[in-house]
mmCIF file of N, CA and C and ligand atoms in Angstrom:
data_model
loop_
_atom_site.group_PDB
_atom_site.id
_atom_site.type_symbol
_atom_site.label_atom_id
_atom_site.label_comp_id
_atom_site.label_asym_id
_atom_site.label_seq_id
_atom_site.Cartn_x
_atom_site.Cartn_y
_atom_site.Cartn_z
ATOM 1 N N MET A 6 91.994 -109.164 57.812
ATOM 2 C CA MET A 6 91.119 -108.216 57.111
ATOM 3 C C MET A 6 90.660 -107.117 57.918
ATOM 4 N N SER A 7 90.644 -107.250 59.185
ATOM 5 C CA SER A 7 90.185 -106.223 60.109
ATOM 6 C C SER A 7 91.363 -105.176 60.349
ATOM 7 N N SER A 8 92.686 -105.548 59.860
ATOM 8 C CA SER A 8 93.694 -104.650 60.096
ATOM 9 C C SER A 8 93.615 -103.383 59.170
ATOM 10 N N ASN A 9 92.851 -103.463 58.210
ATOM 11 C CA ASN A 9 92.571 -102.199 57.380
ATOM 12 C C ASN A 9 91.560 -101.163 57.811
ATOM 13 N N ILE A 10 90.904 -101.588 58.895
ATOM 14 C CA ILE A 10 89.909 -100.641 59.453
ATOM 15 C C ILE A 10 90.560 -99.658 60.443
ATOM 16 N N ARG A 11 90.273 -98.476 60.210
ATOM 17 C CA ARG A 11 90.642 -97.302 61.137
ATOM 18 C C ARG A 11 89.477 -96.547 61.688
ATOM 19 N N ILE A 12 89.202 -96.648 62.851
ATOM 20 C CA ILE A 12 88.090 -95.984 63.369
ATOM 21 C C ILE A 12 88.412 -95.144 64.535
ATOM 22 N N ASN A 13 87.975 -93.856 64.634
ATOM 23 C CA ASN A 13 88.191 -92.920 65.560
ATOM 24 C C ASN A 13 87.309 -93.331 66.744
ATOM 25 N N LYS A 14 87.867 -93.681 67.907
ATOM 26 C CA LYS A 14 87.075 -94.160 69.137
ATOM 27 C C LYS A 14 87.555 -93.375 70.292
ATOM 28 N N VAL A 15 86.505 -93.264 71.303
ATOM 29 C CA VAL A 15 87.019 -92.719 72.608
ATOM 30 C C VAL A 15 87.264 -93.775 73.615
ATOM 31 N N CYS A 16 88.408 -93.793 74.072
ATOM 32 C CA CYS A 16 88.726 -94.768 75.229
ATOM 33 C C CYS A 16 87.808 -94.693 76.178
ATOM 34 N N GLN A 17 87.249 -95.876 76.656
ATOM 35 C CA GLN A 17 86.306 -95.936 77.699
ATOM 36 C C GLN A 17 86.844 -95.785 79.049
ATOM 37 N N HIS A 18 88.239 -95.789 79.103
ATOM 38 C CA HIS A 18 88.826 -95.662 80.325
ATOM 39 C C HIS A 18 89.341 -94.109 80.619
ATOM 40 N N CYS A 19 90.225 -93.665 79.656
ATOM 41 C CA CYS A 19 90.801 -92.398 79.881
ATOM 42 C C CYS A 19 90.132 -91.267 79.007
ATOM 43 N N ASN A 20 89.172 -91.682 78.186
ATOM 44 C CA ASN A 20 88.441 -90.716 77.407
ATOM 45 C C ASN A 20 89.309 -90.095 76.231
ATOM 46 N N LYS A 21 90.435 -90.676 76.093
ATOM 47 C CA LYS A 21 91.273 -90.032 74.926
ATOM 48 C C LYS A 21 90.804 -90.745 73.684
ATOM 49 N N VAL A 22 90.765 -89.825 72.691
ATOM 50 C CA VAL A 22 90.362 -90.354 71.222
ATOM 51 C C VAL A 22 91.563 -91.151 70.738
ATOM 52 N N PHE A 23 91.320 -92.313 70.183
ATOM 53 C CA PHE A 23 92.264 -93.161 69.530
ATOM 54 C C PHE A 23 91.780 -93.769 68.320
ATOM 55 N N ILE A 24 92.738 -94.337 67.532
ATOM 56 C CA ILE A 24 92.332 -95.067 66.337
ATOM 57 C C ILE A 24 92.186 -96.498 66.588
ATOM 58 N N ALA A 25 91.071 -97.001 66.511
ATOM 59 C CA ALA A 25 90.688 -98.394 66.889
ATOM 60 C C ALA A 25 91.047 -99.192 65.514
ATOM 61 N N LYS A 26 91.593 -100.393 65.704
ATOM 62 C CA LYS A 26 91.723 -101.295 64.636
ATOM 63 C C LYS A 26 90.596 -102.292 64.365
ATOM 64 N N THR A 27 89.711 -102.541 65.446
ATOM 65 C CA THR A 27 88.459 -103.188 65.226
ATOM 66 C C THR A 27 87.361 -102.403 65.805
ATOM 67 N N THR A 28 86.058 -102.638 65.403
ATOM 68 C CA THR A 28 84.930 -101.990 65.846
ATOM 69 C C THR A 28 84.541 -102.204 67.360
ATOM 70 N N VAL A 29 85.296 -103.436 67.911
ATOM 71 C CA VAL A 29 84.839 -103.690 69.215
ATOM 72 C C VAL A 29 85.868 -103.204 70.217
ATOM 73 N N THR A 30 87.008 -102.616 69.674
ATOM 74 C CA THR A 30 87.959 -102.086 70.639
ATOM 75 C C THR A 30 87.321 -100.867 71.330
ATOM 76 N N LYS A 31 87.578 -101.000 72.744
ATOM 77 C CA LYS A 31 87.036 -100.158 73.508
ATOM 78 C C LYS A 31 88.135 -99.097 74.240
ATOM 79 N N PHE A 32 89.338 -99.558 74.283
ATOM 80 C CA PHE A 32 90.379 -98.934 75.032
ATOM 81 C C PHE A 32 91.575 -98.561 74.037
ATOM 82 N N CYS A 33 92.154 -97.446 74.456
ATOM 83 C CA CYS A 33 93.429 -97.010 73.616
ATOM 84 C C CYS A 33 94.501 -97.880 73.641
ATOM 85 N N SER A 34 94.624 -98.602 74.863
ATOM 86 C CA SER A 34 95.827 -99.407 75.214
ATOM 87 C C SER A 34 95.499 -100.651 76.038
ATOM 88 N N ASP A 35 96.418 -101.509 76.142
ATOM 89 C CA ASP A 35 96.284 -102.601 77.007
ATOM 90 C C ASP A 35 96.039 -102.170 78.487
ATOM 91 N N GLN A 36 96.852 -101.086 78.851
ATOM 92 C CA GLN A 36 96.948 -100.586 80.062
ATOM 93 C C GLN A 36 95.668 -100.078 80.460
ATOM 94 N N CYS A 37 94.924 -99.346 79.635
ATOM 95 C CA CYS A 37 93.633 -98.851 79.929
ATOM 96 C C CYS A 37 92.547 -100.009 80.059
ATOM 97 N N ALA A 38 92.679 -101.005 79.135
ATOM 98 C CA ALA A 38 91.793 -102.172 79.203
ATOM 99 C C ALA A 38 92.065 -102.886 80.558
ATOM 100 N N LYS A 39 93.236 -102.995 80.997
ATOM 101 C CA LYS A 39 93.525 -103.664 82.295
ATOM 102 C C LYS A 39 92.935 -102.843 83.465
ATOM 103 N N SER A 40 93.202 -101.597 83.423
ATOM 104 C CA SER A 40 92.756 -100.646 84.594
ATOM 105 C C SER A 40 91.238 -100.752 84.693
ATOM 106 N N ASN A 41 90.794 -100.499 83.408
ATOM 107 C CA ASN A 41 89.183 -100.645 83.439
ATOM 108 C C ASN A 41 88.589 -101.837 83.817
ATOM 109 N N TYR A 42 89.256 -103.010 83.500
ATOM 110 C CA TYR A 42 88.825 -104.340 83.987
ATOM 111 C C TYR A 42 88.754 -104.390 85.480
ATOM 112 N N LYS A 43 89.949 -103.916 86.131
ATOM 113 C CA LYS A 43 90.178 -103.811 87.515
ATOM 114 C C LYS A 43 89.066 -103.050 88.232
ATOM 115 N N LYS A 44 88.809 -101.842 87.542
ATOM 116 C CA LYS A 44 87.941 -100.866 88.100
ATOM 117 C C LYS A 44 86.498 -101.487 88.028
ATOM 118 N N ARG A 45 86.185 -102.134 86.942
ATOM 119 C CA ARG A 45 84.926 -102.861 86.827
ATOM 120 C C ARG A 45 84.630 -103.940 87.938
ATOM 121 N N GLN A 46 85.820 -104.661 88.118
ATOM 122 C CA GLN A 46 85.638 -105.655 89.218
ATOM 123 C C GLN A 46 85.524 -105.012 90.597
ATOM 124 N N LYS A 47 86.196 -103.852 90.797
ATOM 125 C CA LYS A 47 86.056 -103.177 92.086
ATOM 126 C C LYS A 47 84.638 -102.576 92.211
ATOM 127 N N ASP A 48 84.180 -102.014 91.183
ATOM 128 C CA ASP A 48 82.708 -101.590 91.222
ATOM 129 C C ASP A 48 81.736 -102.745 91.514
ATOM 130 N N ALA A 49 81.966 -103.779 90.863
ATOM 131 C CA ALA A 49 81.161 -105.069 91.014
ATOM 132 C C ALA A 49 81.117 -105.502 92.403
ATOM 133 N N ARG A 50 82.295 -105.550 93.016
ATOM 134 C CA ARG A 50 82.480 -105.840 94.416
ATOM 135 C C ARG A 50 81.707 -104.765 95.320
ATOM 136 N N ILE A 51 81.941 -103.483 95.108
ATOM 137 C CA ILE A 51 81.196 -102.550 95.797
ATOM 138 C C ILE A 51 79.757 -102.679 95.664
ATOM 139 N N GLU A 52 79.199 -102.984 94.496
ATOM 140 C CA GLU A 52 77.753 -103.243 94.299
ATOM 141 C C GLU A 52 77.371 -104.325 95.063
ATOM 142 N N VAL A 53 78.112 -105.521 95.084
ATOM 143 C CA VAL A 53 77.713 -106.875 95.753
ATOM 144 C C VAL A 53 77.600 -106.380 97.280
ATOM 145 N N SER A 54 78.497 -105.670 97.821
ATOM 146 C CA SER A 54 78.534 -105.425 99.225
ATOM 147 C C SER A 54 77.366 -104.370 99.545
ATOM 148 N N GLN A 55 77.140 -103.557 98.645
ATOM 149 C CA GLN A 55 75.909 -102.638 98.940
ATOM 150 C C GLN A 55 74.689 -103.510 98.915
ATOM 151 N N ILE A 56 74.588 -104.481 97.954
ATOM 152 C CA ILE A 56 73.356 -105.178 97.938
ATOM 153 C C ILE A 56 73.228 -106.042 99.282
ATOM 154 N N ASP A 57 74.390 -106.555 99.718
ATOM 155 C CA ASP A 57 74.499 -107.239 101.054
ATOM 156 C C ASP A 57 74.044 -106.237 102.220
ATOM 157 N N THR A 58 74.592 -105.077 102.218
ATOM 158 C CA THR A 58 74.120 -104.194 103.326
ATOM 159 C C THR A 58 72.685 -103.956 103.169
ATOM 160 N N GLU A 59 72.265 -103.744 101.987
ATOM 161 C CA GLU A 59 70.707 -103.418 101.895
ATOM 162 C C GLU A 59 69.969 -104.587 102.352
ATOM 163 N N ARG A 60 70.403 -105.827 101.999
ATOM 164 C CA ARG A 60 69.730 -107.018 102.490
ATOM 165 C C ARG A 60 69.646 -107.091 103.960
ATOM 166 N N GLN A 61 70.966 -106.820 104.598
ATOM 167 C CA GLN A 61 71.038 -106.975 105.961
ATOM 168 C C GLN A 61 70.063 -105.932 106.473
ATOM 169 N N LEU A 62 70.015 -104.780 106.045
ATOM 170 C CA LEU A 62 69.112 -103.690 106.548
ATOM 171 C C LEU A 62 67.766 -104.080 106.478
ATOM 172 N N SER A 63 67.341 -104.547 105.400
ATOM 173 C CA SER A 63 65.873 -104.977 105.225
ATOM 174 C C SER A 63 65.574 -106.216 106.239
ATOM 175 N N GLU A 64 66.610 -107.043 106.125
ATOM 176 C CA GLU A 64 66.333 -108.260 107.222
ATOM 177 C C GLU A 64 66.138 -107.659 108.612
ATOM 178 N N GLY A 65 66.975 -106.795 108.948
ATOM 179 C CA GLY A 65 66.815 -106.065 110.363
ATOM 180 C C GLY A 65 65.488 -105.496 110.475
ATOM 181 N N LYS A 66 64.944 -104.868 109.480
ATOM 182 C CA LYS A 66 63.707 -104.116 109.589
ATOM 183 C C LYS A 66 62.689 -105.127 109.719
ATOM 184 N N GLN A 67 62.705 -106.402 108.911
ATOM 185 C CA GLN A 67 61.712 -107.304 109.062
ATOM 186 C C GLN A 67 61.649 -107.898 110.383
ATOM 187 N N GLN A 68 63.010 -108.102 111.170
ATOM 188 C CA GLN A 68 62.962 -108.509 112.451
ATOM 189 C C GLN A 68 62.193 -107.653 113.439
ATOM 190 N N ILE A 69 62.574 -106.422 113.232
ATOM 191 C CA ILE A 69 61.975 -105.276 114.049
ATOM 192 C C ILE A 69 60.352 -105.414 113.891
ATOM 193 N N LYS A 70 59.996 -105.470 112.667
ATOM 194 C CA LYS A 70 58.582 -105.594 112.463
ATOM 195 C C LYS A 70 57.987 -106.771 113.051
ATOM 196 N N SER A 71 58.671 -107.928 112.982
ATOM 197 C CA SER A 71 57.955 -109.081 113.559
ATOM 198 C C SER A 71 58.134 -109.149 115.096
ATOM 199 N N VAL A 72 58.993 -108.503 115.715
ATOM 200 C CA VAL A 72 59.055 -108.196 117.244
ATOM 201 C C VAL A 72 57.799 -107.283 117.489
ATOM 202 N N SER A 73 57.714 -106.271 116.748
ATOM 203 C CA SER A 73 56.547 -105.342 117.146
ATOM 204 C C SER A 73 55.245 -106.139 116.976
ATOM 205 N N ARG A 74 55.289 -106.964 116.049
ATOM 206 C CA ARG A 74 54.078 -107.679 115.666
ATOM 207 C C ARG A 74 53.712 -108.540 117.005
ATOM 208 N N ASP A 75 54.739 -109.191 117.369
ATOM 209 C CA ASP A 75 54.668 -110.151 118.652
ATOM 210 C C ASP A 75 54.148 -109.255 119.837
ATOM 211 N N SER A 76 54.566 -108.209 119.974
ATOM 212 C CA SER A 76 54.356 -107.390 121.152
ATOM 213 C C SER A 76 52.807 -106.793 121.090
ATOM 214 N N SER A 77 52.434 -106.724 119.842
ATOM 215 C CA SER A 77 50.940 -106.253 119.578
ATOM 216 C C SER A 77 49.952 -107.411 119.584
ATOM 217 N N ALA A 78 50.642 -108.564 119.602
ATOM 218 C CA ALA A 78 49.773 -109.777 119.453
ATOM 219 C C ALA A 78 48.787 -109.859 120.686
ATOM 220 N N ALA A 79 47.521 -110.552 120.494
ATOM 221 C CA ALA A 79 46.600 -110.677 121.476
ATOM 222 C C ALA A 79 47.040 -111.581 122.561
ATOM 223 N N MET A 80 47.857 -112.570 122.216
ATOM 224 C CA MET A 80 48.391 -113.697 123.119
ATOM 225 C C MET A 80 49.754 -113.407 123.530
ATOM 226 N N VAL A 81 50.018 -113.290 124.828
ATOM 227 C CA VAL A 81 51.464 -113.020 125.183
ATOM 228 C C VAL A 81 51.778 -114.014 126.246
ATOM 229 N N GLY A 82 53.101 -114.226 126.578
ATOM 230 C CA GLY A 82 53.566 -114.931 127.620
ATOM 231 C C GLY A 82 53.688 -114.200 128.827
ATOM 232 N N THR A 83 54.169 -114.680 129.970
ATOM 233 C CA THR A 83 54.425 -113.906 131.197
ATOM 234 C C THR A 83 55.154 -112.625 131.049
ATOM 235 N N SER A 84 56.306 -112.760 130.269
ATOM 236 C CA SER A 84 57.109 -111.572 130.067
ATOM 237 C C SER A 84 56.310 -110.341 129.264
ATOM 238 N N GLY A 85 55.626 -110.855 128.263
ATOM 239 C CA GLY A 85 54.741 -109.989 127.462
ATOM 240 C C GLY A 85 53.773 -109.468 128.263
ATOM 241 N N LEU A 86 53.128 -110.253 129.184
ATOM 242 C CA LEU A 86 52.114 -109.847 129.996
ATOM 243 C C LEU A 86 52.604 -108.818 131.013
ATOM 244 N N SER A 87 53.903 -109.093 131.503
ATOM 245 C CA SER A 87 54.455 -107.990 132.388
ATOM 246 C C SER A 87 54.605 -106.675 131.706
ATOM 247 N N ALA A 88 55.065 -106.715 130.335
ATOM 248 C CA ALA A 88 55.137 -105.475 129.668
ATOM 249 C C ALA A 88 53.791 -104.756 129.514
ATOM 250 N N VAL A 89 52.620 -105.503 129.190
ATOM 251 C CA VAL A 89 51.423 -105.041 129.039
ATOM 252 C C VAL A 89 50.854 -104.443 130.208
ATOM 253 N N THR A 90 50.842 -105.080 131.320
ATOM 254 C CA THR A 90 50.147 -104.739 132.611
ATOM 255 C C THR A 90 51.133 -103.827 133.531
ATOM 256 N N GLY A 91 52.459 -103.764 133.298
ATOM 257 C CA GLY A 91 53.327 -103.089 134.093
ATOM 258 C C GLY A 91 53.609 -103.726 135.461
ATOM 259 N N LEU A 92 53.026 -105.060 135.611
ATOM 260 C CA LEU A 92 53.332 -105.823 136.718
ATOM 261 C C LEU A 92 54.668 -106.649 136.524
ATOM 262 N N SER A 93 55.252 -106.826 137.650
ATOM 263 C CA SER A 93 56.468 -107.787 137.572
ATOM 264 C C SER A 93 56.176 -109.123 137.242
ATOM 265 N N GLU A 94 57.001 -109.947 136.595
ATOM 266 C CA GLU A 94 56.675 -111.337 136.325
ATOM 267 C C GLU A 94 56.216 -112.149 137.667
ATOM 268 N N ARG A 95 56.934 -111.718 138.704
ATOM 269 C CA ARG A 95 56.789 -112.322 139.986
ATOM 270 C C ARG A 95 55.319 -112.131 140.415
ATOM 271 N N THR A 96 54.856 -110.889 140.247
ATOM 272 C CA THR A 96 53.507 -110.616 140.691
ATOM 273 C C THR A 96 52.473 -111.282 139.766
ATOM 274 N N ILE A 97 52.863 -111.537 138.456
ATOM 275 C CA ILE A 97 51.938 -112.206 137.613
ATOM 276 C C ILE A 97 52.012 -113.803 138.080
ATOM 277 N N PHE A 98 53.027 -114.322 138.419
ATOM 278 C CA PHE A 98 53.152 -115.688 138.873
ATOM 279 C C PHE A 98 52.129 -115.883 140.056
ATOM 280 N N ARG A 99 52.215 -114.867 140.999
ATOM 281 C CA ARG A 99 51.387 -114.877 142.101
ATOM 282 C C ARG A 99 49.950 -114.792 141.777
ATOM 283 N N LEU A 100 49.546 -113.940 140.900
ATOM 284 C CA LEU A 100 48.126 -113.735 140.428
ATOM 285 C C LEU A 100 47.570 -115.044 139.881
ATOM 286 N N ILE A 101 48.423 -115.556 138.901
ATOM 287 C CA ILE A 101 47.890 -116.751 138.231
ATOM 288 C C ILE A 101 47.557 -117.985 139.135
ATOM 289 N N LYS A 102 47.923 -117.917 140.344
ATOM 290 C CA LYS A 102 47.618 -118.920 141.376
ATOM 291 C C LYS A 102 46.106 -118.983 141.393
ATOM 292 N N ASP A 103 45.473 -117.865 141.204
ATOM 293 C CA ASP A 103 44.062 -117.755 141.253
ATOM 294 C C ASP A 103 43.424 -118.542 139.988
ATOM 295 N N PRO A 104 42.747 -119.495 140.190
ATOM 296 C CA PRO A 104 42.215 -120.345 139.071
ATOM 297 C C PRO A 104 41.371 -119.509 138.129
ATOM 298 N N ALA A 105 40.828 -118.466 138.568
ATOM 299 C CA ALA A 105 39.932 -117.564 137.760
ATOM 300 C C ALA A 105 40.854 -116.602 136.805
ATOM 301 N N PHE A 106 42.129 -116.646 137.019
ATOM 302 C CA PHE A 106 42.958 -115.847 136.289
ATOM 303 C C PHE A 106 42.922 -116.341 134.761
ATOM 304 N N PRO A 107 42.541 -115.489 133.793
ATOM 305 C CA PRO A 107 42.456 -116.101 132.360
ATOM 306 C C PRO A 107 43.808 -116.394 131.932
ATOM 307 N N ARG A 108 43.878 -117.661 131.367
ATOM 308 C CA ARG A 108 45.079 -118.147 130.751
ATOM 309 C C ARG A 108 44.716 -119.160 129.774
ATOM 310 N N VAL A 109 45.765 -119.436 128.954
ATOM 311 C CA VAL A 109 45.641 -120.484 127.831
ATOM 312 C C VAL A 109 46.868 -121.321 127.990
ATOM 313 N N LYS A 110 46.671 -122.530 128.249
ATOM 314 C CA LYS A 110 47.866 -123.518 128.392
ATOM 315 C C LYS A 110 47.950 -124.312 127.056
ATOM 316 N N ILE A 111 49.000 -124.119 126.479
ATOM 317 C CA ILE A 111 49.250 -124.948 125.398
ATOM 318 C C ILE A 111 50.370 -125.767 125.576
ATOM 319 N N GLY A 112 50.383 -127.075 125.867
ATOM 320 C CA GLY A 112 51.406 -127.867 126.267
ATOM 321 C C GLY A 112 51.919 -127.214 127.460
ATOM 322 N N LYS A 113 53.226 -126.976 127.435
ATOM 323 C CA LYS A 113 53.928 -126.449 128.664
ATOM 324 C C LYS A 113 53.901 -124.943 128.502
ATOM 325 N N ARG A 114 53.415 -124.353 127.415
ATOM 326 C CA ARG A 114 53.477 -122.887 127.208
ATOM 327 C C ARG A 114 52.229 -122.330 127.820
ATOM 328 N N LEU A 115 52.602 -121.273 128.673
ATOM 329 C CA LEU A 115 51.396 -120.647 129.418
ATOM 330 C C LEU A 115 51.241 -119.247 128.601
ATOM 331 N N LEU A 116 50.105 -118.965 128.089
ATOM 332 C CA LEU A 116 49.845 -117.752 127.280
ATOM 333 C C LEU A 116 48.721 -117.054 127.935
ATOM 334 N N PHE A 117 48.615 -115.801 127.712
ATOM 335 C CA PHE A 117 47.483 -114.992 128.109
ATOM 336 C C PHE A 117 46.850 -114.091 127.055
ATOM 337 N N LYS A 118 45.553 -114.031 127.048
ATOM 338 C CA LYS A 118 44.978 -113.094 126.183
ATOM 339 C C LYS A 118 44.955 -111.835 126.843
ATOM 340 N N LYS A 119 45.481 -110.871 126.337
ATOM 341 C CA LYS A 119 45.781 -109.485 126.958
ATOM 342 C C LYS A 119 44.424 -108.988 127.324
ATOM 343 N N ASP A 120 43.366 -109.011 126.457
ATOM 344 C CA ASP A 120 42.186 -108.265 126.769
ATOM 345 C C ASP A 120 41.528 -109.056 128.038
ATOM 346 N N ALA A 121 41.459 -110.316 127.972
ATOM 347 C CA ALA A 121 40.932 -110.986 129.124
ATOM 348 C C ALA A 121 41.641 -110.776 130.394
ATOM 349 N N VAL A 122 42.912 -110.699 130.342
ATOM 350 C CA VAL A 122 43.624 -110.416 131.644
ATOM 351 C C VAL A 122 43.399 -108.956 132.067
ATOM 352 N N ILE A 123 43.314 -108.083 131.171
ATOM 353 C CA ILE A 123 42.974 -106.531 131.585
ATOM 354 C C ILE A 123 41.551 -106.501 132.107
ATOM 355 N N ASP A 124 40.653 -107.236 131.502
ATOM 356 C CA ASP A 124 39.251 -107.324 131.967
ATOM 357 C C ASP A 124 39.256 -108.063 133.440
ATOM 358 N N TYR A 125 39.925 -109.104 133.631
ATOM 359 C CA TYR A 125 40.131 -109.666 134.831
ATOM 360 C C TYR A 125 40.594 -108.843 135.932
ATOM 361 N N LEU A 126 41.692 -108.196 135.701
ATOM 362 C CA LEU A 126 42.403 -107.294 136.650
ATOM 363 C C LEU A 126 41.499 -106.087 137.022
ATOM 364 N N THR A 127 40.884 -105.519 136.112
ATOM 365 C CA THR A 127 39.965 -104.325 136.325
ATOM 366 C C THR A 127 38.828 -104.769 137.098
ATOM 367 N N SER A 128 38.238 -105.919 136.804
ATOM 368 C CA SER A 128 37.056 -106.298 137.484
ATOM 369 C C SER A 128 37.382 -106.744 138.933
ATOM 370 N N LYS A 129 38.479 -107.290 139.155
ATOM 371 C CA LYS A 129 38.962 -107.843 140.310
ATOM 372 C C LYS A 129 39.449 -106.844 141.319
ATOM 373 N N TYR A 130 40.347 -105.915 140.711
ATOM 374 C CA TYR A 130 41.112 -105.026 141.553
ATOM 375 C C TYR A 130 40.727 -103.469 141.314
ATOM 376 N N GLY A 131 40.015 -103.307 140.090
ATOM 377 C CA GLY A 131 39.634 -101.959 139.685
ATOM 378 C C GLY A 131 38.817 -101.095 140.679
ATOM 379 N N ASN A 132 38.120 -101.825 141.566
ATOM 380 C CA ASN A 132 37.294 -100.857 142.445
ATOM 381 C C ASN A 132 37.883 -100.713 143.793
ATOM 382 N N LEU A 133 39.157 -101.295 144.075
ATOM 383 C CA LEU A 133 39.663 -101.019 145.188
ATOM 384 C C LEU A 133 40.221 -99.636 145.467
HETATM 385 ZN ZN1 ZN B 204 92.867 -95.114 77.372
#
């Protein structure tokens, strides 16, 4: 019964006007239908890879964010303290032999409160 229907439609692939036999026909030919299907799959793949790229970019940004958050943290390890004070890690290891050097020991991890270390250094060496 659908064979009696004749509808002027525009092919969604080549934009040619054609006579459709059913209301759901979107393409003038099988060729256009196939080409369009392939194109859609390609577009979908591109979209997926774009989403992947965007996700990777945003993950990268988050990593940068967490790194910079670490470096601005109040507590740092010896390498972080080295970056904060401009002293070499070797110098820091020498300085922390002083029992008065402010430190926080959590298990085996040695941490330093930046403010306390800066106060300690300026009060001990600042007047020299
Ligand atoms: Zn077509």
